[in-house]
Amino acid sequence: MMKRLKTKIGYQLGLLSCLAISSCSKDIALGTDPYAGGKGSLGIGFYKSYSEPGTAKPGELVDFYVKGIAPYLGKLNFYVNNTKMEVVSAKDSLVTIKVPDQISSGDAKIEADGQVFYGPRLEIDGNVSRDVNYGMVNGFSSIVTDILPNAGGYIVTGAFSNFENEAVDKSIFRNRIHFIDGNGKSSAAMAFGEGANGYVNSVTKMSDGKFLLSGFFNKFDKTNVFGLVQLNPNGSVDSKIVDVINTTGNPLDGRDTVCTFNAGTTGSVSKVFGISENRVIAVGNFDAHYKIDYTYSSRGNKRQIATKVKHIMRMKADGSLDSSYMINNIGANAAIFDAELIDNERVIVAGPFTSFNGQPARGIVCIKADGSIDPSFNLGGTVDRVFDVSYNAKLKKILIAGVFSGLGTNGKVKGIAVMNPDGSIDDQFVLGDIGTGMVTFAQMLNNGRIVAQGTFDSYNSIKRSSFLVLEKDGTLLQKYNNQSPFEGSAIKIIESTSSLGFPALLIGGSILQYGADRVGNVFKMEIKD
């Protein structure tokens, strides 16, 4: 009966459609072909999928093999990475261009008589390239949020559920945390069981050698947790056995295995920082601290104690709330985007907020070790929001990235600001023109150079990648910016060495492509000085 009903409905719909077309056709006059009068193909095309040479330096000549341009000689424009080239010579089978002084790698194209014809990619030689000998091939299946060097390798966290397609084996887990060796391969030096069921935002190493994870999850390797979990040096959950109320009469139900670090939150914890006495500072978008009172709990029913604490809190080594640090605070009047621990156990918190704990704080606030607000961190200028904050402990410099302008004593600091620990702006660095784009990530390397990434696609009117290596004053050197494109968002950078021993950056985030290569949210970039 159901089959017949479906057939009948289909027939009726088809009939109604036919009737509608038939009745309307009497009133509709056929118009002219909307595509008539369009330009026909000019017959131009790149007939070889490469140039000679395939990699060139600024100032060098490069040949491209092109057909059909004879009628347009002297009237065509040639581009690489949307940067106009000087055409040295052109004939019907060959175009020779000169590479300009400022350019990044990219695809070639010809514009002629209002039409565009795309050609092969030209690699621009320089000091920066992807480390092709790094062992990682497919990488991680989703976003990488943190990378922590440990035991010659790296603890990697994020939202991923697979690494190098290894988790196709259902007995292998790569859920939101994984340990890789120095060459980017899976390592058994740390094992995390089934991992987390949500996403892990950050990992920090405590003074006792254990690790604390933060994020948005309620289970880690079959253990119930709430956004925070402490791990042993081997990656297992740090646990202990406690006495609980026995509701069954079974002697085994009078004890329970629980997390040693007794703490959790509502909402998401963005960052955790280990400080003196094995205490922890947590920052994020939460409004309460939770702990379990095991005296009044059974194995199946845990008594939770909640304490209001918003956006930032400090906990003791066992996870209990430090009542001397910002209890019952009202926090920021908008979301928290990022946070960083600097000197003297101070924490910089960044976001789109304009006040913190009822005090003016445009985009940034510094919380001192006693939990009070440091009023010296007042950016001045015009501030919309701060996306990212990082701290170089070696050079004692703070970097912030966001939408702001008019900062510093010269009023020229915008997009990226270098700050001193006292909250003053270092006027030496001034970001160049990035058009209508934004900087969403910035980090100072140990040599003083600054890595910037965002939504921009040019720098000082030159077509560039959205990932730049800038000098201490904001100038861009061609040799360190020869690669393009960068597709995605950078979240974490670790200074390392390449497979050949050169300086390198291990870069993680939501990253799909760097240069000509597809990458799996992590790649290593080699920098030859």
Short mmCIF file of C-alpha atoms in Angstrom, two decimals:
data_model
loop_
_atom_site.label_atom_id
_atom_site.label_comp_id
_atom_site.label_asym_id
_atom_site.label_seq_id
_atom_site.Cartn_x
_atom_site.Cartn_y
_atom_site.Cartn_z
CA MET A 1 0.00 0.00 0.00
CA MET A 2 2.80 2.42 0.91
CA LYS A 3 4.58 1.74 -2.38
CA ARG A 4 1.41 2.44 -4.37
CA LEU A 5 0.82 5.66 -2.42
CA LYS A 6 4.33 6.94 -3.16
CA THR A 7 3.88 6.12 -6.86
CA LYS A 8 0.59 7.98 -6.97
CA ILE A 9 2.04 11.09 -5.35
CA GLY A 10 4.97 11.06 -7.77
CA TYR A 11 2.62 10.78 -10.73
CA GLN A 12 0.48 13.68 -9.52
CA LEU A 13 3.51 15.94 -9.00
CA GLY A 14 4.76 15.11 -12.47
CA LEU A 15 1.37 15.83 -14.02
CA LEU A 16 1.09 19.19 -12.25
CA SER A 17 4.54 20.14 -13.51
CA CYS A 18 3.61 19.31 -17.10
CA LEU A 19 0.37 21.28 -16.88
CA ALA A 20 2.18 24.30 -15.46
CA ILE A 21 4.74 24.25 -18.26
CA SER A 22 2.04 23.82 -20.91
CA SER A 23 -0.17 26.65 -19.62
CA CYS A 24 2.67 29.09 -19.16
CA SER A 25 4.26 28.45 -22.55
CA LYS A 26 1.50 30.41 -24.32
CA ASP A 27 2.42 33.58 -22.47
CA ILE A 28 6.22 33.37 -22.67
CA ALA A 29 8.05 34.69 -25.71
CA LEU A 30 11.38 33.04 -26.38
CA GLY A 31 14.17 35.56 -25.85
CA THR A 32 17.53 35.78 -27.48
CA ASP A 33 20.37 33.51 -26.47
CA PRO A 34 21.81 35.09 -23.29
CA TYR A 35 25.29 33.92 -24.32
CA ALA A 36 25.12 35.26 -27.84
CA GLY A 37 27.62 37.98 -28.64
CA GLY A 38 30.15 36.73 -26.07
CA LYS A 39 33.82 36.62 -26.91
CA GLY A 40 35.06 33.42 -28.39
CA SER A 41 38.18 31.71 -27.14
CA LEU A 42 41.35 33.49 -28.22
CA GLY A 43 43.19 30.21 -28.64
CA ILE A 44 45.86 31.18 -26.10
CA GLY A 45 47.21 28.45 -23.83
CA PHE A 46 50.24 27.24 -21.91
CA TYR A 47 51.20 24.07 -23.75
CA LYS A 48 53.81 22.88 -21.24
CA SER A 49 53.05 22.39 -17.56
CA TYR A 50 56.35 23.83 -16.42
CA SER A 51 58.65 26.80 -16.91
CA GLU A 52 62.40 26.83 -17.49
CA PRO A 53 63.80 27.07 -14.93
CA GLY A 54 61.07 25.88 -12.57
CA THR A 55 62.68 27.72 -9.66
CA ALA A 56 64.13 31.20 -10.08
CA LYS A 57 65.60 34.01 -8.02
CA PRO A 58 64.63 37.69 -8.26
CA GLY A 59 66.29 39.25 -11.30
CA GLU A 60 66.51 36.00 -13.28
CA LEU A 61 64.86 35.29 -16.67
CA VAL A 62 62.26 32.54 -16.98
CA ASP A 63 60.74 30.99 -20.12
CA PHE A 64 57.08 29.96 -20.37
CA TYR A 65 55.75 27.95 -23.30
CA VAL A 66 52.63 29.59 -24.69
CA LYS A 67 50.68 29.23 -27.91
CA GLY A 68 48.31 31.54 -29.73
CA ILE A 69 49.68 34.92 -28.57
CA ALA A 70 50.95 36.17 -31.95
CA PRO A 71 47.94 38.50 -32.54
CA TYR A 72 48.40 40.01 -29.06
CA LEU A 73 52.12 40.62 -28.92
CA GLY A 74 52.77 43.87 -27.13
CA LYS A 75 49.22 43.92 -25.75
CA LEU A 76 49.32 41.13 -23.16
CA ASN A 77 50.07 41.23 -19.43
CA PHE A 78 51.93 38.45 -17.66
CA TYR A 79 51.61 37.70 -13.92
CA VAL A 80 53.08 35.31 -11.36
CA ASN A 81 51.20 35.10 -8.06
CA ASN A 82 49.15 38.08 -9.28
CA THR A 83 52.33 40.15 -9.45
CA LYS A 84 52.90 41.80 -12.82
CA MET A 85 56.05 40.62 -14.62
CA GLU A 86 58.33 42.43 -17.01
CA VAL A 87 57.97 40.69 -20.39
CA VAL A 88 61.47 40.65 -21.86
CA SER A 89 60.45 38.95 -25.10
CA ALA A 90 57.37 37.28 -26.52
CA LYS A 91 56.69 35.21 -29.60
CA ASP A 92 54.01 32.74 -30.52
CA SER A 93 55.59 29.81 -28.70
CA LEU A 94 57.65 31.41 -25.94
CA VAL A 95 57.34 34.21 -23.39
CA THR A 96 60.37 35.27 -21.38
CA ILE A 97 59.79 37.23 -18.19
CA LYS A 98 62.12 38.80 -15.63
CA VAL A 99 61.47 37.97 -11.98
CA PRO A 100 61.03 41.18 -9.95
CA ASP A 101 62.90 41.96 -6.74
CA GLN A 102 59.82 41.45 -4.54
CA ILE A 103 57.65 38.41 -5.22
CA SER A 104 56.46 35.12 -3.74
CA SER A 105 55.95 31.76 -5.45
CA GLY A 106 52.72 31.26 -7.35
CA ASP A 107 50.88 30.39 -10.54
CA ALA A 108 51.47 32.15 -13.84
CA LYS A 109 48.70 33.75 -15.88
CA ILE A 110 48.30 35.82 -19.04
CA GLU A 111 45.71 38.55 -19.59
CA ALA A 112 44.88 39.35 -23.20
CA ASP A 113 41.89 41.14 -24.71
CA GLY A 114 40.01 40.94 -21.39
CA GLN A 115 40.50 37.18 -20.97
CA VAL A 116 42.69 35.28 -18.50
CA PHE A 117 44.73 32.13 -19.20
CA TYR A 118 46.36 30.22 -16.33
CA GLY A 119 49.70 28.49 -16.45
CA PRO A 120 52.20 26.54 -14.33
CA ARG A 121 53.53 27.47 -10.91
CA LEU A 122 56.86 29.24 -10.62
CA GLU A 123 58.85 28.59 -7.45
CA ILE A 124 60.76 31.60 -6.16
CA ASP A 125 64.08 30.63 -4.64
CA GLY A 126 64.81 31.88 -1.15
CA ASN A 127 65.85 30.95 2.36
CA VAL A 128 62.49 29.51 3.45
CA SER A 129 60.93 26.21 2.39
CA ARG A 130 59.00 23.26 3.75
CA ASP A 131 61.27 20.61 5.24
CA VAL A 132 60.52 17.84 2.73
CA ASN A 133 62.59 15.32 4.73
CA TYR A 134 60.46 15.71 7.84
CA GLY A 135 58.81 12.35 8.49
CA MET A 136 55.19 13.48 8.71
CA VAL A 137 53.16 12.72 5.57
CA ASN A 138 49.38 12.94 6.12
CA GLY A 139 49.56 14.65 9.49
CA PHE A 140 46.57 15.18 11.78
CA SER A 141 42.95 14.89 10.70
CA SER A 142 41.83 18.17 12.27
CA ILE A 143 42.98 21.27 14.15
CA VAL A 144 46.16 21.24 16.24
CA THR A 145 45.89 23.60 19.21
CA ASP A 146 49.12 23.07 21.16
CA ILE A 147 52.57 21.53 20.79
CA LEU A 148 54.73 20.87 23.85
CA PRO A 149 58.35 19.67 23.52
CA ASN A 150 58.98 16.65 25.74
CA ALA A 151 61.53 13.82 25.91
CA GLY A 152 62.98 14.53 22.47
CA GLY A 153 59.54 14.66 20.86
CA TYR A 154 56.29 16.58 21.11
CA ILE A 155 52.94 16.25 22.84
CA VAL A 156 50.36 17.46 20.30
CA THR A 157 46.79 18.37 21.26
CA GLY A 158 43.74 19.51 19.32
CA ALA A 159 40.44 18.40 17.84
CA PHE A 160 41.81 15.58 15.67
CA SER A 161 40.84 11.91 15.82
CA ASN A 162 43.50 10.49 13.53
CA PHE A 163 47.20 10.82 12.73
CA GLU A 164 48.85 9.50 9.56
CA ASN A 165 45.66 7.44 9.01
CA GLU A 166 46.79 5.10 11.82
CA ALA A 167 43.39 5.15 13.55
CA VAL A 168 41.77 3.18 10.72
CA ASP A 169 42.81 0.31 12.98
CA LYS A 170 40.00 0.51 15.57
CA SER A 171 42.36 -0.62 18.33
CA ILE A 172 44.50 2.51 17.82
CA PHE A 173 43.36 5.83 19.30
CA ARG A 174 44.52 9.28 18.26
CA ASN A 175 41.79 11.26 20.00
CA ARG A 176 42.76 14.92 20.61
CA ILE A 177 46.22 14.09 21.97
CA HIS A 178 49.22 12.26 20.57
CA PHE A 179 52.97 11.96 21.07
CA ILE A 180 55.33 12.18 18.10
CA ASP A 181 59.10 11.84 17.97
CA GLY A 182 61.52 14.49 16.71
CA ASN A 183 61.02 13.36 13.11
CA GLY A 184 57.23 13.60 13.16
CA LYS A 185 56.49 9.89 13.60
CA SER A 186 54.26 8.22 16.17
CA SER A 187 56.14 7.29 19.33
CA ALA A 188 55.29 4.84 22.10
CA ALA A 189 57.18 6.93 24.67
CA MET A 190 53.83 8.26 25.89
CA ALA A 191 50.46 6.52 25.65
CA PHE A 192 47.13 8.27 26.27
CA GLY A 193 44.70 5.34 26.05
CA GLU A 194 41.50 6.38 24.28
CA GLY A 195 42.28 10.09 24.69
CA ALA A 196 39.62 12.78 25.10
CA ASN A 197 36.04 12.80 23.81
CA GLY A 198 35.93 16.56 23.15
CA TYR A 199 38.79 18.83 22.19
CA VAL A 200 41.98 19.61 24.08
CA ASN A 201 43.11 23.25 23.97
CA SER A 202 46.42 23.21 25.82
CA VAL A 203 48.95 21.13 27.73
CA THR A 204 51.44 22.29 30.35
CA LYS A 205 54.20 20.47 32.22
CA MET A 206 54.08 20.78 35.98
CA SER A 207 57.10 21.10 38.27
CA ASP A 208 56.66 17.49 39.43
CA GLY A 209 56.96 16.18 35.85
CA LYS A 210 53.26 15.52 35.33
CA PHE A 211 51.10 17.15 32.66
CA LEU A 212 47.85 19.05 32.87
CA LEU A 213 45.42 19.22 29.94
CA SER A 214 42.65 21.75 29.43
CA GLY A 215 39.82 22.04 26.96
CA PHE A 216 36.21 21.07 26.47
CA PHE A 217 35.75 17.38 27.28
CA ASN A 218 34.10 15.25 29.95
CA LYS A 219 35.93 11.98 29.52
CA PHE A 220 39.59 11.05 29.15
CA ASP A 221 40.52 7.42 28.57
CA LYS A 222 37.21 6.22 30.10
CA THR A 223 37.65 8.48 33.15
CA ASN A 224 35.02 11.12 33.88
CA VAL A 225 36.58 14.59 33.93
CA PHE A 226 35.37 18.14 33.28
CA GLY A 227 37.69 20.17 31.07
CA LEU A 228 40.80 19.48 33.17
CA VAL A 229 42.82 16.30 33.66
CA GLN A 230 46.28 15.56 35.04
CA LEU A 231 48.45 12.91 33.42
CA ASN A 232 51.45 10.95 34.63
CA PRO A 233 54.77 11.27 32.76
CA ASN A 234 53.86 8.18 30.69
CA GLY A 235 50.52 9.71 29.58
CA SER A 236 48.16 7.76 31.84
CA VAL A 237 45.57 9.51 34.00
CA ASP A 238 47.00 10.46 37.39
CA SER A 239 44.63 8.65 39.75
CA LYS A 240 44.25 7.51 43.33
CA ILE A 241 41.92 5.30 45.39
CA VAL A 242 39.53 6.99 47.85
CA ASP A 243 36.89 5.80 50.30
CA VAL A 244 33.29 6.44 49.24
CA ILE A 245 29.83 5.62 50.58
CA ASN A 246 28.98 1.98 49.97
CA THR A 247 25.38 1.77 48.77
CA THR A 248 25.42 -1.91 47.72
CA GLY A 249 26.99 -3.84 50.58
CA ASN A 250 29.66 -5.14 48.20
CA PRO A 251 33.04 -4.38 49.87
CA LEU A 252 34.47 -3.36 46.49
CA ASP A 253 31.94 -0.52 46.24
CA GLY A 254 33.34 1.19 49.31
CA ARG A 255 36.34 2.43 47.37
CA ASP A 256 36.73 4.19 44.03
CA THR A 257 39.55 5.10 41.65
CA VAL A 258 39.42 8.82 40.91
CA CYS A 259 41.52 11.62 39.43
CA THR A 260 44.19 12.91 41.78
CA PHE A 261 43.68 16.44 40.45
CA ASN A 262 40.20 17.12 41.75
CA ALA A 263 39.00 20.00 39.58
CA GLY A 264 36.72 20.78 36.67
CA THR A 265 34.83 23.65 35.11
CA THR A 266 31.72 24.60 33.25
CA GLY A 267 32.49 25.88 29.76
CA SER A 268 35.89 25.64 28.10
CA VAL A 269 39.38 26.11 29.52
CA SER A 270 41.59 27.79 26.90
CA LYS A 271 44.97 27.76 28.64
CA VAL A 272 46.55 26.26 31.76
CA PHE A 273 49.85 27.38 33.26
CA GLY A 274 51.94 25.60 35.86
CA ILE A 275 53.46 27.95 38.45
CA SER A 276 55.35 27.65 41.73
CA GLU A 277 54.43 25.02 44.34
CA ASN A 278 52.84 22.95 41.58
CA ARG A 279 49.86 25.30 41.44
CA VAL A 280 47.84 25.96 38.29
CA ILE A 281 46.33 29.05 36.68
CA ALA A 282 43.50 28.34 34.25
CA VAL A 283 42.01 30.84 31.79
CA GLY A 284 39.00 30.40 29.53
CA ASN A 285 35.32 30.88 29.00
CA PHE A 286 33.94 29.30 32.17
CA ASP A 287 31.99 30.58 35.16
CA ALA A 288 32.54 28.01 37.91
CA HIS A 289 35.06 25.63 39.48
CA TYR A 290 33.86 22.14 40.31
CA LYS A 291 35.28 19.57 42.69
CA ILE A 292 33.99 16.24 44.01
CA ASP A 293 33.30 15.79 47.73
CA TYR A 294 34.14 12.11 48.10
CA THR A 295 33.02 12.03 51.74
CA TYR A 296 29.41 12.28 50.53
CA SER A 297 29.83 10.39 47.23
CA SER A 298 29.33 6.83 46.12
CA ARG A 299 30.85 5.10 43.12
CA GLY A 300 27.77 5.83 41.06
CA ASN A 301 26.76 9.19 42.45
CA LYS A 302 29.28 11.98 42.97
CA ARG A 303 28.55 15.09 45.03
CA GLN A 304 29.80 18.15 43.17
CA ILE A 305 30.68 21.40 44.87
CA ALA A 306 30.60 24.46 42.61
CA THR A 307 32.25 27.80 43.32
CA LYS A 308 31.58 30.80 41.13
CA VAL A 309 34.74 31.97 39.40
CA LYS A 310 34.73 33.49 35.94
CA HIS A 311 37.36 33.43 33.15
CA ILE A 312 40.43 32.97 35.37
CA MET A 313 41.23 30.96 38.49
CA ARG A 314 44.18 29.62 40.44
CA MET A 315 44.22 26.12 41.89
CA LYS A 316 46.42 24.32 44.36
CA ALA A 317 48.40 21.19 43.53
CA ASP A 318 45.43 18.92 44.34
CA GLY A 319 43.02 20.94 42.17
CA SER A 320 41.26 22.76 44.98
CA LEU A 321 40.46 26.39 44.37
CA ASP A 322 42.88 29.00 45.74
CA SER A 323 40.48 31.28 47.61
CA SER A 324 43.04 34.10 47.74
CA TYR A 325 42.92 34.61 43.96
CA MET A 326 39.97 36.32 42.26
CA ILE A 327 37.05 34.49 43.85
CA ASN A 328 33.54 35.73 42.87
CA ASN A 329 35.02 37.95 40.18
CA ILE A 330 32.76 39.04 37.31
CA GLY A 331 35.48 38.59 34.69
CA ALA A 332 35.39 40.11 31.22
CA ASN A 333 32.31 41.60 29.53
CA ALA A 334 33.00 39.50 26.41
CA ALA A 335 34.77 36.28 25.44
CA ILE A 336 38.38 35.35 26.17
CA PHE A 337 40.39 34.68 23.00
CA ASP A 338 43.87 33.99 24.38
CA ALA A 339 46.11 34.18 27.45
CA GLU A 340 49.83 33.96 28.23
CA LEU A 341 51.90 33.58 31.38
CA ILE A 342 54.71 36.15 31.64
CA ASP A 343 57.19 37.03 34.40
CA ASN A 344 56.45 36.97 38.14
CA GLU A 345 53.42 34.71 37.63
CA ARG A 346 51.49 37.45 35.86
CA VAL A 347 48.95 36.49 33.20
CA ILE A 348 48.02 38.48 30.11
CA VAL A 349 44.43 37.90 28.97
CA ALA A 350 43.22 39.03 25.52
CA GLY A 351 39.92 39.26 23.68
CA PRO A 352 37.20 41.61 22.36
CA PHE A 353 36.23 42.81 25.85
CA THR A 354 36.27 46.41 27.05
CA SER A 355 36.24 45.79 30.81
CA PHE A 356 37.47 43.20 33.28
CA ASN A 357 36.08 42.90 36.80
CA GLY A 358 34.32 46.21 36.22
CA GLN A 359 37.52 48.07 35.35
CA PRO A 360 38.28 49.48 31.86
CA ALA A 361 40.36 47.01 29.84
CA ARG A 362 40.21 47.40 26.08
CA GLY A 363 41.23 44.09 24.55
CA ILE A 364 43.89 43.22 27.12
CA VAL A 365 44.32 42.92 30.86
CA CYS A 366 47.25 41.89 33.03
CA ILE A 367 46.50 39.93 36.20
CA LYS A 368 49.22 40.15 38.85
CA ALA A 369 50.30 37.24 41.05
CA ASP A 370 47.99 38.37 43.84
CA GLY A 371 44.97 38.37 41.50
CA SER A 372 44.73 42.15 41.17
CA ILE A 373 44.67 44.00 37.85
CA ASP A 374 47.84 45.73 36.67
CA PRO A 375 46.66 49.17 35.45
CA SER A 376 49.83 49.79 33.42
CA PHE A 377 48.60 47.56 30.59
CA ASN A 378 46.50 50.21 28.90
CA LEU A 379 47.08 50.13 25.16
CA GLY A 380 45.82 53.60 24.34
CA GLY A 381 45.06 54.35 20.69
CA THR A 382 41.99 52.78 19.08
CA VAL A 383 41.38 49.15 20.05
CA ASP A 384 38.63 46.91 18.68
CA ARG A 385 39.88 43.49 19.74
CA VAL A 386 43.02 41.47 20.50
CA PHE A 387 43.06 38.00 18.96
CA ASP A 388 46.38 36.62 20.10
CA VAL A 389 49.04 37.12 22.77
CA SER A 390 52.45 35.45 23.06
CA TYR A 391 55.52 35.91 25.22
CA ASN A 392 59.19 35.38 24.41
CA ALA A 393 60.79 34.62 27.78
CA LYS A 394 64.34 34.84 26.37
CA LEU A 395 63.90 38.36 24.98
CA LYS A 396 61.25 39.35 27.57
CA LYS A 397 58.88 40.69 24.94
CA ILE A 398 55.10 40.38 24.72
CA LEU A 399 53.39 40.30 21.32
CA ILE A 400 49.74 41.01 20.69
CA ALA A 401 47.87 40.77 17.39
CA GLY A 402 44.46 42.14 16.56
CA VAL A 403 42.47 45.08 15.29
CA PHE A 404 43.96 48.25 16.77
CA SER A 405 45.82 51.35 15.65
CA GLY A 406 47.45 54.51 16.95
CA LEU A 407 49.48 52.77 19.66
CA GLY A 408 52.93 53.73 20.96
CA THR A 409 54.52 57.10 21.51
CA ASN A 410 54.68 57.63 17.74
CA GLY A 411 51.06 56.57 17.19
CA LYS A 412 52.12 54.30 14.31
CA VAL A 413 51.74 50.87 15.93
CA LYS A 414 48.83 48.86 14.49
CA GLY A 415 47.86 45.23 13.92
CA ILE A 416 50.85 43.88 15.87
CA ALA A 417 52.31 45.46 18.97
CA VAL A 418 55.54 44.53 20.72
CA MET A 419 55.23 45.23 24.43
CA ASN A 420 57.67 45.33 27.30
CA PRO A 421 56.88 43.52 30.57
CA ASP A 422 55.94 46.86 32.16
CA GLY A 423 53.15 47.31 29.62
CA SER A 424 54.87 49.94 27.48
CA ILE A 425 54.88 49.69 23.68
CA ASP A 426 58.17 49.01 21.89
CA ASP A 427 57.96 51.54 19.04
CA GLN A 428 60.73 49.85 17.05
CA PHE A 429 58.32 47.46 15.33
CA VAL A 430 55.74 48.94 12.95
CA LEU A 431 53.62 46.66 10.80
CA GLY A 432 53.50 47.53 7.10
CA ASP A 433 50.38 47.93 4.97
CA ILE A 434 48.24 44.76 4.92
CA GLY A 435 45.26 46.28 3.13
CA THR A 436 41.88 45.33 4.53
CA GLY A 437 43.14 42.12 6.16
CA MET A 438 43.79 41.40 9.84
CA VAL A 439 46.60 39.81 11.83
CA THR A 440 45.24 36.99 13.96
CA PHE A 441 48.53 35.43 15.14
CA ALA A 442 51.97 36.81 15.95
CA GLN A 443 55.02 35.36 17.68
CA MET A 444 58.52 36.68 18.26
CA LEU A 445 61.32 34.21 17.54
CA ASN A 446 64.44 34.02 19.67
CA ASN A 447 66.40 35.96 17.04
CA GLY A 448 63.95 38.87 17.31
CA ARG A 449 62.17 38.24 14.02
CA ILE A 450 58.38 38.16 14.11
CA VAL A 451 56.10 35.63 12.47
CA ALA A 452 52.69 37.06 11.51
CA GLN A 453 49.66 35.27 10.11
CA GLY A 454 46.15 36.39 9.32
CA THR A 455 43.58 37.18 6.67
CA PHE A 456 45.79 39.50 4.59
CA ASP A 457 47.18 38.59 1.16
CA SER A 458 49.65 41.41 0.55
CA TYR A 459 52.31 43.40 2.38
CA ASN A 460 53.17 46.93 1.36
CA SER A 461 51.17 46.40 -1.85
CA ILE A 462 53.12 43.27 -2.89
CA LYS A 463 51.13 40.05 -3.25
CA ARG A 464 52.24 37.77 -0.41
CA SER A 465 51.28 34.75 1.60
CA SER A 466 49.14 35.22 4.70
CA PHE A 467 52.14 33.90 6.65
CA LEU A 468 55.06 36.34 6.95
CA VAL A 469 58.49 36.45 8.55
CA LEU A 470 59.24 40.07 9.47
CA GLU A 471 62.33 41.82 10.75
CA LYS A 472 62.56 43.51 14.16
CA ASP A 473 61.33 46.83 12.72
CA GLY A 474 58.56 45.36 10.57
CA THR A 475 60.41 45.33 7.25
CA LEU A 476 59.97 42.30 5.02
CA LEU A 477 63.03 40.67 3.47
CA GLN A 478 62.38 38.89 0.20
CA LYS A 479 64.58 35.88 1.05
CA TYR A 480 62.43 34.93 4.05
CA ASN A 481 59.08 35.35 2.27
CA ASN A 482 59.49 33.49 -0.99
CA GLN A 483 56.77 30.90 -0.37
CA SER A 484 53.03 31.19 -1.08
CA PRO A 485 50.23 30.38 -0.44
CA PHE A 486 49.53 29.61 3.21
CA GLU A 487 46.03 28.19 3.52
CA GLY A 488 44.65 28.06 7.04
CA SER A 489 45.40 29.51 10.46
CA ALA A 490 48.51 29.19 12.61
CA ILE A 491 47.95 28.50 16.31
CA LYS A 492 51.27 27.27 17.72
CA ILE A 493 54.92 27.59 16.65
CA ILE A 494 57.88 25.76 18.20
CA GLU A 495 61.45 26.68 17.25
CA SER A 496 63.33 23.60 16.14
CA THR A 497 65.89 22.40 13.60
CA SER A 498 65.32 20.96 10.15
CA SER A 499 66.31 17.51 8.93
CA LEU A 500 69.52 19.07 7.59
CA GLY A 501 70.31 20.93 10.81
CA PHE A 502 69.12 24.39 9.78
CA PRO A 503 66.85 26.52 12.00
CA ALA A 504 63.24 25.50 11.54
CA LEU A 505 59.74 26.17 12.84
CA LEU A 506 57.29 23.41 13.71
CA ILE A 507 53.96 25.03 12.92
CA GLY A 508 50.57 23.73 14.02
CA GLY A 509 47.01 24.94 13.60
CA SER A 510 44.21 24.57 11.09
CA ILE A 511 46.52 24.38 8.07
CA LEU A 512 45.75 22.78 4.71
CA GLN A 513 48.54 24.06 2.46
CA TYR A 514 51.96 25.66 2.55
CA GLY A 515 53.57 26.58 -0.75
CA ALA A 516 52.84 23.93 -3.37
CA ASP A 517 52.24 21.22 -0.77
CA ARG A 518 49.15 20.02 1.07
CA VAL A 519 49.80 19.54 4.80
CA GLY A 520 47.91 17.93 7.65
CA ASN A 521 47.61 20.78 10.15
CA VAL A 522 51.30 20.53 11.12
CA PHE A 523 54.45 21.05 9.03
CA LYS A 524 58.07 22.02 9.53
CA MET A 525 59.40 25.15 7.83
CA GLU A 526 63.16 25.38 7.26
CA ILE A 527 64.83 28.80 7.48
CA LYS A 528 68.36 29.15 6.10
CA ASP A 529 70.15 32.24 7.40
#
